[in-house]
Short mmCIF file of C-alpha atoms in Angstrom, two decimals:
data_model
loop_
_atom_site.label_atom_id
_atom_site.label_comp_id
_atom_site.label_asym_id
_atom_site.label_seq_id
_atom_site.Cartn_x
_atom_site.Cartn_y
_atom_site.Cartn_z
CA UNK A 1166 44.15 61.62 98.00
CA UNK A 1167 42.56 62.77 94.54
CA UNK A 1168 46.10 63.68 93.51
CA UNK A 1169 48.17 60.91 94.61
CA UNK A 1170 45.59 58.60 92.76
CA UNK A 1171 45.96 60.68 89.67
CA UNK A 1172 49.74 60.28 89.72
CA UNK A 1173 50.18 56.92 90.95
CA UNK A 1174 51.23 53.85 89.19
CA UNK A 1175 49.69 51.54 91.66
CA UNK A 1176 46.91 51.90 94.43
CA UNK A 1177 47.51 48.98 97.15
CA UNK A 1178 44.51 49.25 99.36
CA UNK A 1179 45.82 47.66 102.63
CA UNK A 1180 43.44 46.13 105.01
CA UNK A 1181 42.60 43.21 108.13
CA UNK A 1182 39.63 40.99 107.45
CA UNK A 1183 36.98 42.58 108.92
CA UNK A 1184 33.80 43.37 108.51
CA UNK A 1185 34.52 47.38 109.70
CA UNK A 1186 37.36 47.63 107.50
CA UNK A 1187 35.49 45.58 104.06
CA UNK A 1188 32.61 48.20 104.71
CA UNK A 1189 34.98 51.22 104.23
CA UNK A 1190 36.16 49.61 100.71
CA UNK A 1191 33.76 51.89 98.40
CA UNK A 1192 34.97 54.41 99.55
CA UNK A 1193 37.96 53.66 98.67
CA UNK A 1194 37.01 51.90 94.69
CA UNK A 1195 34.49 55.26 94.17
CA UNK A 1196 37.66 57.71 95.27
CA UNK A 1197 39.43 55.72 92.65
CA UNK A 1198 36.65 55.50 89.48
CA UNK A 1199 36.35 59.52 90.10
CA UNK A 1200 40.40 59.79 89.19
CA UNK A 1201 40.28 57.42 86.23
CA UNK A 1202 38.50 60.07 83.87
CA UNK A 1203 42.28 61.91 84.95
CA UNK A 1204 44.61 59.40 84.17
CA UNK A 1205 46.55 58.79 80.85
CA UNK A 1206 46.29 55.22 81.42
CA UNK A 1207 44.19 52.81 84.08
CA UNK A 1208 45.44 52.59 87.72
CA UNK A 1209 46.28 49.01 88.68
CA UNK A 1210 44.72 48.63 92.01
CA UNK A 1211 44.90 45.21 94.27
CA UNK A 1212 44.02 44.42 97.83
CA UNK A 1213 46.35 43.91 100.87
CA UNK A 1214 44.93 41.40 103.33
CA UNK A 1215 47.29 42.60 106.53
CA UNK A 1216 46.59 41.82 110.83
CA UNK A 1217 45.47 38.40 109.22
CA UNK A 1218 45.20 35.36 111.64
CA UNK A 1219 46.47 31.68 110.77
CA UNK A 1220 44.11 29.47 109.83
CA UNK A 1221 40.74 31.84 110.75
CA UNK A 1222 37.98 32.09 108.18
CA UNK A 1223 38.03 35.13 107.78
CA UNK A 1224 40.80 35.88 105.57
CA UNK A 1225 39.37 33.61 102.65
CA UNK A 1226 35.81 34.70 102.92
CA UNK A 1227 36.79 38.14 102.35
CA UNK A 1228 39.50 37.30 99.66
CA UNK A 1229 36.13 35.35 97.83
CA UNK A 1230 34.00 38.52 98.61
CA UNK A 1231 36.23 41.08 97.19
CA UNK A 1232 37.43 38.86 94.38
CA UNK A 1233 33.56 38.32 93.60
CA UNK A 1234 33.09 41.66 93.12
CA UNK A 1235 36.07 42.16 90.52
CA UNK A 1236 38.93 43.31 92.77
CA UNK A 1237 42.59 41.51 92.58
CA UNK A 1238 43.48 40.28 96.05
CA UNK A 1239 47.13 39.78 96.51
CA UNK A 1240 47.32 36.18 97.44
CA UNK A 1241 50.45 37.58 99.96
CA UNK A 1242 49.00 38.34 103.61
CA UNK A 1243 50.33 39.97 106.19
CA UNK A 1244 50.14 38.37 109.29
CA UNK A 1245 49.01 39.54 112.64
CA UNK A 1246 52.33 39.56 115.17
CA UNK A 1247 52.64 41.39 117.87
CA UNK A 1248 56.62 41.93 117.40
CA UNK A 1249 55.56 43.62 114.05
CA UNK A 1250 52.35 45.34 116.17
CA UNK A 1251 55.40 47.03 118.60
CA UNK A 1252 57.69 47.80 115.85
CA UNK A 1253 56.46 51.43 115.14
CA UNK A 1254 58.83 53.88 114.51
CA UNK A 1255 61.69 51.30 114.72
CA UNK A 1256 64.30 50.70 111.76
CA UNK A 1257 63.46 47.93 109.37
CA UNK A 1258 65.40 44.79 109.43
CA UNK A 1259 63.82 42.14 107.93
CA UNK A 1260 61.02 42.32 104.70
CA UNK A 1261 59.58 38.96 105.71
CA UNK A 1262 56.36 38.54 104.22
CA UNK A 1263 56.89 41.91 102.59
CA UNK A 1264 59.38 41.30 100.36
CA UNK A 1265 56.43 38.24 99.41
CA UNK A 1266 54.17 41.40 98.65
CA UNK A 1267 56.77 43.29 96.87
CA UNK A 1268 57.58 40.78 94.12
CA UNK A 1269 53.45 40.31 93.69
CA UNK A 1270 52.99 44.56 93.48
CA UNK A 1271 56.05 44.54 90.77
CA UNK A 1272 54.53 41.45 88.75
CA UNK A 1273 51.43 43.46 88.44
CA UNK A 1274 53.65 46.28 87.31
CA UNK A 1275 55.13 43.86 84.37
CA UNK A 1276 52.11 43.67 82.30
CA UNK A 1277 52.08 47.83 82.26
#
């Protein structure tokens, strides 16, 4: 992953709001402050919120948590649906709230 990170022009770190996935997350920001001694230039890194349910409170408490502690948060979520859950493997024909994320990874991008 060391590699990839050096070499990368963007790190989107993709999770669900949960507590078992936020408490993997320094894993991730310490396997990306030991690349950034590497790099010409600083990674752009933002969070992912994906699996996320309408309307629960978990999505914006751990948007606020991981904003709090200095990390963008794509304000583009993924949603939980089980036609995109049983998609795997099958041909992509429709971006949906992708294409959302897309334009929000490439705005980042702009200020580079």
């Amino acid at each position: 992953m060391s590699s990839a990170l050096r070499i990368a022009d963007f790190a989107i770190v993709s999770m669900a709001p949960t507590r078992g996935e936020y408490e993997r997350l320094p894993e991730v920001w310490a396997a990306i402050d030991d690349v950034e001694p590497l790099r010409a230039t600083p990674l752009v890194a933002a969070v992912l919120m994906n699996r996320t349910v309408t309307n629960a409170n978990s999505t914006p408490m751990f948007r606020e948590l991981m904003t709090d502690e200095g990390h963008t948060v794509l304000s583009t979520t993924i949603p939980r649906r089980e036609p995109i859950a049983q998609a795997f493997g099958g041909p992509v024909t429709e971006l949906g709230k992708y294409a959302d994320a897309a334009d929000e990874i490439e705005t980042l991008g702009a200020g580079r």
